[in-house]
mmCIF file of C-alpha atoms in Angstrom:
data_model
loop_
_atom_site.group_PDB
_atom_site.id
_atom_site.type_symbol
_atom_site.label_atom_id
_atom_site.label_comp_id
_atom_site.label_asym_id
_atom_site.label_seq_id
_atom_site.Cartn_x
_atom_site.Cartn_y
_atom_site.Cartn_z
ATOM 1 C CA MET A 293 -3.043 -16.273 48.854
ATOM 2 C CA LYS A 294 -0.090 -17.591 46.934
ATOM 3 C CA LYS A 295 -2.375 -18.626 44.067
ATOM 4 C CA ILE A 296 -3.875 -15.112 43.908
ATOM 5 C CA PHE A 297 -0.408 -13.544 43.939
ATOM 6 C CA LEU A 298 0.690 -15.951 41.157
ATOM 7 C CA LEU A 299 -2.353 -15.105 39.020
ATOM 8 C CA PHE A 300 -1.711 -11.381 39.597
ATOM 9 C CA SER A 301 1.969 -11.796 38.607
ATOM 10 C CA ILE A 302 0.987 -13.626 35.405
ATOM 11 C CA ALA A 303 -1.596 -10.945 34.533
ATOM 12 C CA LEU A 304 0.902 -8.197 35.195
ATOM 13 C CA SER A 305 3.558 -9.916 33.085
ATOM 14 C CA THR A 306 1.102 -10.347 30.253
ATOM 15 C CA LEU A 307 0.155 -6.663 30.423
ATOM 16 C CA ILE A 308 3.826 -5.581 30.380
ATOM 17 C CA LEU A 309 4.562 -7.833 27.395
ATOM 18 C CA ALA A 310 1.521 -6.438 25.522
ATOM 19 C CA GLN A 311 2.734 -2.894 26.258
ATOM 20 C CA GLN A 312 6.213 -3.752 24.961
ATOM 21 C CA LYS A 313 4.924 -5.284 21.742
ATOM 22 C CA PRO A 314 6.186 -3.182 18.851
ATOM 23 C CA THR A 315 3.901 -1.701 16.256
ATOM 24 C CA LEU A 316 4.405 -1.560 12.528
ATOM 25 C CA PHE A 317 2.679 1.592 11.172
ATOM 26 C CA LEU A 318 1.884 1.872 7.428
ATOM 27 C CA ILE A 319 1.488 5.309 5.882
ATOM 28 C CA GLY A 320 0.740 5.723 2.242
ATOM 29 C CA ASP A 321 -2.032 5.716 -0.365
ATOM 30 C CA SER A 322 -4.759 3.487 -1.860
ATOM 31 C CA THR A 323 -2.352 0.828 -3.145
ATOM 32 C CA MET A 324 -1.528 0.077 0.500
ATOM 33 C CA SER A 325 -4.795 0.905 2.297
ATOM 34 C CA ASN A 326 -7.518 -1.245 3.821
ATOM 35 C CA LYS A 327 -10.664 -1.521 1.682
ATOM 36 C CA ASP A 328 -14.282 -1.750 2.810
ATOM 37 C CA ASN A 329 -16.163 -5.038 2.551
ATOM 38 C CA PRO A 330 -13.059 -7.156 2.069
ATOM 39 C CA ASP A 331 -15.099 -10.377 1.729
ATOM 40 C CA LYS A 332 -16.951 -9.033 -1.303
ATOM 41 C CA ASN A 333 -14.787 -6.209 -2.605
ATOM 42 C CA PRO A 334 -12.299 -7.420 -5.232
ATOM 43 C CA GLU A 335 -9.935 -4.534 -4.470
ATOM 44 C CA HIS A 336 -7.334 -4.958 -1.726
ATOM 45 C CA GLY A 337 -4.396 -2.794 -0.579
ATOM 46 C CA TRP A 338 -1.163 -4.738 -0.058
ATOM 47 C CA GLY A 339 -0.983 -3.391 3.502
ATOM 48 C CA GLN A 340 -4.407 -4.937 4.127
ATOM 49 C CA VAL A 341 -3.038 -8.456 3.652
ATOM 50 C CA LEU A 342 0.391 -7.916 5.207
ATOM 51 C CA GLY A 343 -0.658 -9.374 8.556
ATOM 52 C CA GLN A 344 -0.855 -12.887 7.184
ATOM 53 C CA PHE A 345 2.912 -12.780 6.578
ATOM 54 C CA MET A 346 3.774 -11.475 10.054
ATOM 55 C CA THR A 347 3.904 -13.147 13.462
ATOM 56 C CA ASN A 348 1.604 -12.150 16.322
ATOM 57 C CA GLY A 349 4.655 -10.660 18.074
ATOM 58 C CA ILE A 350 3.971 -7.324 16.340
ATOM 59 C CA GLU A 351 0.896 -5.151 15.972
ATOM 60 C CA ILE A 352 0.105 -3.668 12.541
ATOM 61 C CA GLN A 353 -1.706 -0.356 12.146
ATOM 62 C CA ASN A 354 -2.494 0.486 8.539
ATOM 63 C CA HIS A 355 -3.052 4.228 8.295
ATOM 64 C CA ALA A 356 -2.676 4.332 4.517
ATOM 65 C CA MET A 357 -5.646 6.066 2.871
ATOM 66 C CA ASN A 358 -7.048 6.344 -0.635
ATOM 67 C CA GLY A 359 -5.959 9.522 -2.509
ATOM 68 C CA ARG A 360 -3.400 10.738 -0.048
ATOM 69 C CA SER A 361 -0.009 12.205 -0.914
ATOM 70 C CA SER A 362 2.979 12.963 1.276
ATOM 71 C CA LYS A 363 1.448 16.404 1.683
ATOM 72 C CA SER A 364 -2.258 15.700 2.326
ATOM 73 C CA PHE A 365 -1.511 12.848 4.733
ATOM 74 C CA ARG A 366 0.060 15.383 7.042
ATOM 75 C CA THR A 367 -2.267 18.362 6.421
ATOM 76 C CA GLU A 368 -5.316 16.172 7.250
ATOM 77 C CA GLY A 369 -3.820 15.249 10.602
ATOM 78 C CA ARG A 370 -3.276 11.597 9.712
ATOM 79 C CA TRP A 371 0.447 11.681 10.535
ATOM 80 C CA ASP A 372 -0.265 13.355 13.844
ATOM 81 C CA LYS A 373 -2.342 10.299 14.930
ATOM 82 C CA VAL A 374 0.575 8.047 14.094
ATOM 83 C CA GLU A 375 3.299 10.246 15.602
ATOM 84 C CA LYS A 376 1.459 10.524 18.960
ATOM 85 C CA GLN A 377 1.533 6.738 19.304
ATOM 86 C CA LEU A 378 5.106 6.137 18.158
ATOM 87 C CA LYS A 379 7.462 4.603 20.733
ATOM 88 C CA LYS A 380 10.939 3.174 20.790
ATOM 89 C CA GLY A 381 11.114 -0.081 18.899
ATOM 90 C CA ASP A 382 8.256 0.668 16.471
ATOM 91 C CA PHE A 383 8.539 0.752 12.688
ATOM 92 C CA VAL A 384 7.032 3.043 10.072
ATOM 93 C CA ILE A 385 6.757 2.078 6.369
ATOM 94 C CA ILE A 386 6.485 5.202 4.283
ATOM 95 C CA GLN A 387 5.231 4.865 0.705
ATOM 96 C CA PHE A 388 3.891 7.903 -1.153
ATOM 97 C CA GLY A 389 4.128 9.150 -4.766
ATOM 98 C CA HIS A 390 1.044 8.160 -6.691
ATOM 99 C CA ASN A 391 -0.967 11.217 -5.570
ATOM 100 C CA ASP A 392 1.975 13.603 -5.248
ATOM 101 C CA GLN A 393 1.883 13.615 -9.064
ATOM 102 C CA LYS A 394 -1.607 15.218 -9.273
ATOM 103 C CA LEU A 395 -0.879 18.558 -10.979
ATOM 104 C CA LYS A 396 -4.573 19.524 -10.903
ATOM 105 C CA ASP A 397 -4.949 19.172 -7.146
ATOM 106 C CA SER A 398 -3.073 21.707 -5.036
ATOM 107 C CA THR A 399 -3.960 19.873 -1.810
ATOM 108 C CA LYS A 400 -1.967 16.815 -2.977
ATOM 109 C CA PHE A 401 0.652 17.819 -5.549
ATOM 110 C CA THR A 402 4.293 18.188 -4.473
ATOM 111 C CA ASN A 403 7.285 19.089 -6.562
ATOM 112 C CA PRO A 404 9.458 15.897 -6.479
ATOM 113 C CA TYR A 405 12.837 17.507 -5.784
ATOM 114 C CA THR A 406 11.664 20.054 -3.199
ATOM 115 C CA GLN A 407 8.352 19.542 -1.335
ATOM 116 C CA TYR A 408 8.172 15.732 -1.850
ATOM 117 C CA ARG A 409 11.750 15.259 -0.732
ATOM 118 C CA ALA A 410 11.297 17.602 2.270
ATOM 119 C CA ASN A 411 8.139 15.703 3.294
ATOM 120 C CA LEU A 412 9.905 12.326 3.180
ATOM 121 C CA GLU A 413 12.823 13.754 5.193
ATOM 122 C CA ARG A 414 10.456 15.091 7.807
ATOM 123 C CA TYR A 415 8.642 11.759 8.164
ATOM 124 C CA VAL A 416 12.033 10.028 8.625
ATOM 125 C CA ASN A 417 13.288 12.573 11.192
ATOM 126 C CA GLU A 418 10.135 12.587 13.213
ATOM 127 C CA THR A 419 9.983 8.789 13.274
ATOM 128 C CA ARG A 420 13.615 8.586 14.420
ATOM 129 C CA ALA A 421 12.966 11.238 17.113
ATOM 130 C CA LYS A 422 10.546 8.840 18.755
ATOM 131 C CA GLY A 423 13.071 5.992 18.702
ATOM 132 C CA ALA A 424 11.210 4.195 15.915
ATOM 133 C CA THR A 425 12.643 2.906 12.644
ATOM 134 C CA PRO A 426 11.591 4.420 9.309
ATOM 135 C CA ILE A 427 11.487 2.286 6.162
ATOM 136 C CA LEU A 428 11.136 4.035 2.818
ATOM 137 C CA MET A 429 9.508 2.397 -0.191
ATOM 138 C CA THR A 430 9.078 3.519 -3.793
ATOM 139 C CA SER A 431 5.561 3.354 -5.208
ATOM 140 C CA ILE A 432 4.394 0.110 -6.749
ATOM 141 C CA THR A 433 4.272 0.304 -10.577
ATOM 142 C CA ARG A 434 1.153 0.688 -12.658
ATOM 143 C CA ARG A 435 0.216 -1.950 -15.205
ATOM 144 C CA ASN A 436 1.027 0.156 -18.244
ATOM 145 C CA PHE A 437 2.081 -1.951 -21.244
ATOM 146 C CA ASN A 438 2.373 -0.340 -24.669
ATOM 147 C CA GLU A 439 1.356 -2.029 -27.965
ATOM 148 C CA ASN A 440 4.728 -3.753 -28.064
ATOM 149 C CA GLY A 441 4.337 -5.314 -24.612
ATOM 150 C CA VAL A 442 6.808 -2.937 -22.937
ATOM 151 C CA LEU A 443 5.977 -1.803 -19.443
ATOM 152 C CA ILE A 444 6.111 2.026 -19.414
ATOM 153 C CA ASP A 445 6.942 3.884 -16.194
ATOM 154 C CA THR A 446 4.422 6.494 -15.008
ATOM 155 C CA HIS A 447 6.051 7.724 -11.824
ATOM 156 C CA LYS A 448 8.894 9.744 -13.334
ATOM 157 C CA GLU A 449 11.139 11.470 -10.795
ATOM 158 C CA TYR A 450 9.297 10.446 -7.604
ATOM 159 C CA PRO A 451 10.925 6.990 -7.073
ATOM 160 C CA LEU A 452 14.338 8.523 -7.756
ATOM 161 C CA VAL A 453 13.835 10.996 -4.955
ATOM 162 C CA VAL A 454 12.879 8.185 -2.538
ATOM 163 C CA ARG A 455 16.115 6.413 -3.460
ATOM 164 C CA MET A 456 18.088 9.644 -2.921
ATOM 165 C CA VAL A 457 16.578 10.279 0.505
ATOM 166 C CA ALA A 458 17.144 6.651 1.594
ATOM 167 C CA ASN A 459 20.772 6.852 0.496
ATOM 168 C CA ASP A 460 21.521 10.315 1.932
ATOM 169 C CA MET A 461 19.778 9.695 5.277
ATOM 170 C CA LYS A 462 20.833 5.986 5.598
ATOM 171 C CA VAL A 463 17.207 4.825 5.783
ATOM 172 C CA ALA A 464 16.103 1.161 5.338
ATOM 173 C CA PHE A 465 14.762 0.993 1.828
ATOM 174 C CA VAL A 466 12.670 -1.350 -0.351
ATOM 175 C CA ASP A 467 12.485 -0.645 -4.056
ATOM 176 C CA MET A 468 8.880 -1.667 -4.630
ATOM 177 C CA GLN A 469 8.862 -0.056 -8.049
ATOM 178 C CA LEU A 470 11.628 -2.414 -9.249
ATOM 179 C CA LEU A 471 10.085 -5.476 -7.591
ATOM 180 C CA THR A 472 6.573 -4.828 -8.969
ATOM 181 C CA GLU A 473 7.924 -4.021 -12.423
ATOM 182 C CA GLN A 474 9.618 -7.416 -12.445
ATOM 183 C CA MET A 475 6.342 -8.998 -11.301
ATOM 184 C CA GLU A 476 4.263 -7.279 -14.024
ATOM 185 C CA ILE A 477 6.770 -8.084 -16.746
ATOM 186 C CA ALA A 478 7.005 -11.730 -15.678
ATOM 187 C CA ALA A 479 3.180 -12.014 -15.789
ATOM 188 C CA GLY A 480 3.002 -10.268 -19.162
ATOM 189 C CA PRO A 481 0.329 -7.915 -20.648
ATOM 190 C CA GLU A 482 -2.554 -10.424 -20.305
ATOM 191 C CA LYS A 483 -1.931 -12.395 -17.123
ATOM 192 C CA SER A 484 -0.966 -9.227 -15.263
ATOM 193 C CA LYS A 485 -4.660 -8.155 -15.508
ATOM 194 C CA LEU A 486 -5.313 -10.726 -12.716
ATOM 195 C CA LEU A 487 -3.159 -8.672 -10.392
ATOM 196 C CA HIS A 488 -5.426 -5.678 -10.911
ATOM 197 C CA LEU A 489 -9.115 -4.987 -11.407
ATOM 198 C CA HIS A 490 -10.293 -6.109 -14.858
ATOM 199 C CA PHE A 491 -13.858 -7.189 -15.059
ATOM 200 C CA LYS A 492 -16.610 -7.136 -17.613
ATOM 201 C CA ALA A 493 -19.995 -5.751 -16.559
ATOM 202 C CA GLY A 494 -21.775 -8.457 -14.550
ATOM 203 C CA GLU A 495 -18.695 -10.631 -14.182
ATOM 204 C CA ASN A 496 -18.339 -9.588 -10.546
ATOM 205 C CA PRO A 497 -21.392 -8.473 -8.528
ATOM 206 C CA TYR A 498 -19.347 -5.592 -7.110
ATOM 207 C CA TYR A 499 -19.136 -3.885 -10.501
ATOM 208 C CA THR A 500 -22.189 -3.126 -12.614
ATOM 209 C CA LYS A 501 -20.094 -1.629 -15.429
ATOM 210 C CA ASP A 502 -16.858 -2.710 -17.162
ATOM 211 C CA LYS A 503 -13.874 -2.189 -14.863
ATOM 212 C CA ALA A 504 -10.302 -1.764 -16.081
ATOM 213 C CA ASP A 505 -8.097 -0.380 -13.297
ATOM 214 C CA ASP A 506 -4.349 -0.839 -13.741
ATOM 215 C CA THR A 507 -3.264 1.024 -10.573
ATOM 216 C CA HIS A 508 -5.140 -0.757 -7.813
ATOM 217 C CA LEU A 509 -4.804 -4.404 -6.809
ATOM 218 C CA SER A 510 -6.923 -7.514 -6.704
ATOM 219 C CA ARG A 511 -6.536 -9.778 -3.718
ATOM 220 C CA LEU A 512 -4.088 -11.858 -5.773
ATOM 221 C CA GLY A 513 -2.188 -8.682 -6.630
ATOM 222 C CA ALA A 514 -2.191 -7.457 -3.043
ATOM 223 C CA GLU A 515 -0.879 -10.727 -1.713
ATOM 224 C CA SER A 516 1.758 -10.934 -4.454
ATOM 225 C CA VAL A 517 2.987 -7.382 -3.642
ATOM 226 C CA ALA A 518 2.989 -8.083 0.096
ATOM 227 C CA LYS A 519 5.108 -11.185 -0.470
ATOM 228 C CA LEU A 520 7.603 -9.107 -2.432
ATOM 229 C CA ALA A 521 7.708 -6.525 0.347
ATOM 230 C CA VAL A 522 8.332 -8.992 3.209
ATOM 231 C CA LYS A 523 10.952 -10.861 1.200
ATOM 232 C CA ASP A 524 13.071 -7.712 0.997
ATOM 233 C CA LEU A 525 12.126 -6.511 4.503
ATOM 234 C CA LYS A 526 13.550 -9.753 5.847
ATOM 235 C CA THR A 527 17.013 -8.863 4.489
ATOM 236 C CA LEU A 528 17.227 -5.308 5.923
ATOM 237 C CA LYS A 529 18.320 -6.093 9.466
ATOM 238 C CA THR A 530 16.157 -3.407 11.046
ATOM 239 C CA GLY A 531 14.741 -5.735 13.668
ATOM 240 C CA LEU A 532 11.507 -6.101 11.787
ATOM 241 C CA GLU A 533 12.759 -9.319 10.185
ATOM 242 C CA LYS A 534 12.202 -11.341 13.374
ATOM 243 C CA TYR A 535 8.450 -10.658 13.108
ATOM 244 C CA ILE A 536 8.172 -11.982 9.529
ATOM 245 C CA LYS A 537 7.007 -15.546 9.143
#
């Protein structure tokens, strides 16, 4: 009888601990999202590889999705799925901007100083209302070198607005634009191609035609970006740092 009671107590304790385990939710776009066929597909989102840098003391749910902006992520009901699960002690990394720039798509475009800012503030407030911790990130930079080897910014006002919201609302913040700019510049115009998707036709079985994508990441690029993210996350003192290897 004692043995049965002991086994029951252990099982109950395990269940309680599992229920108490915090979750790190990722919301964002294709640069962060999980990709299909990861064993064959050269493209990886940095959120897809984040788990290898974290302990098993935290669960990771990557809700980032290709082509989504701060607007469409909500209107499609994707935020609702995250918000319903949020509990005290959880974390939400918020990284939008790439698709908020799309002037030709009314379902995604947001004016940086009005709609985009309001969307970020709403994500922050709703995360905090659940007792969870929001973490804002600027978009990762695109590999966009000019003929002189100078990396040219393509995100314009959007990263500035993220910085403003983080400052005004006292939100934990990682400047991924700065960190990835430094990474691209250090690699240089040629070697930085390895961080992205540059293949000649037939060079990789996944691509039948030439591929030159300077926005999305190779596995090397995704792992490099994830390393930059966790290095800064470790310094923020949000509580997330204790789950970083």
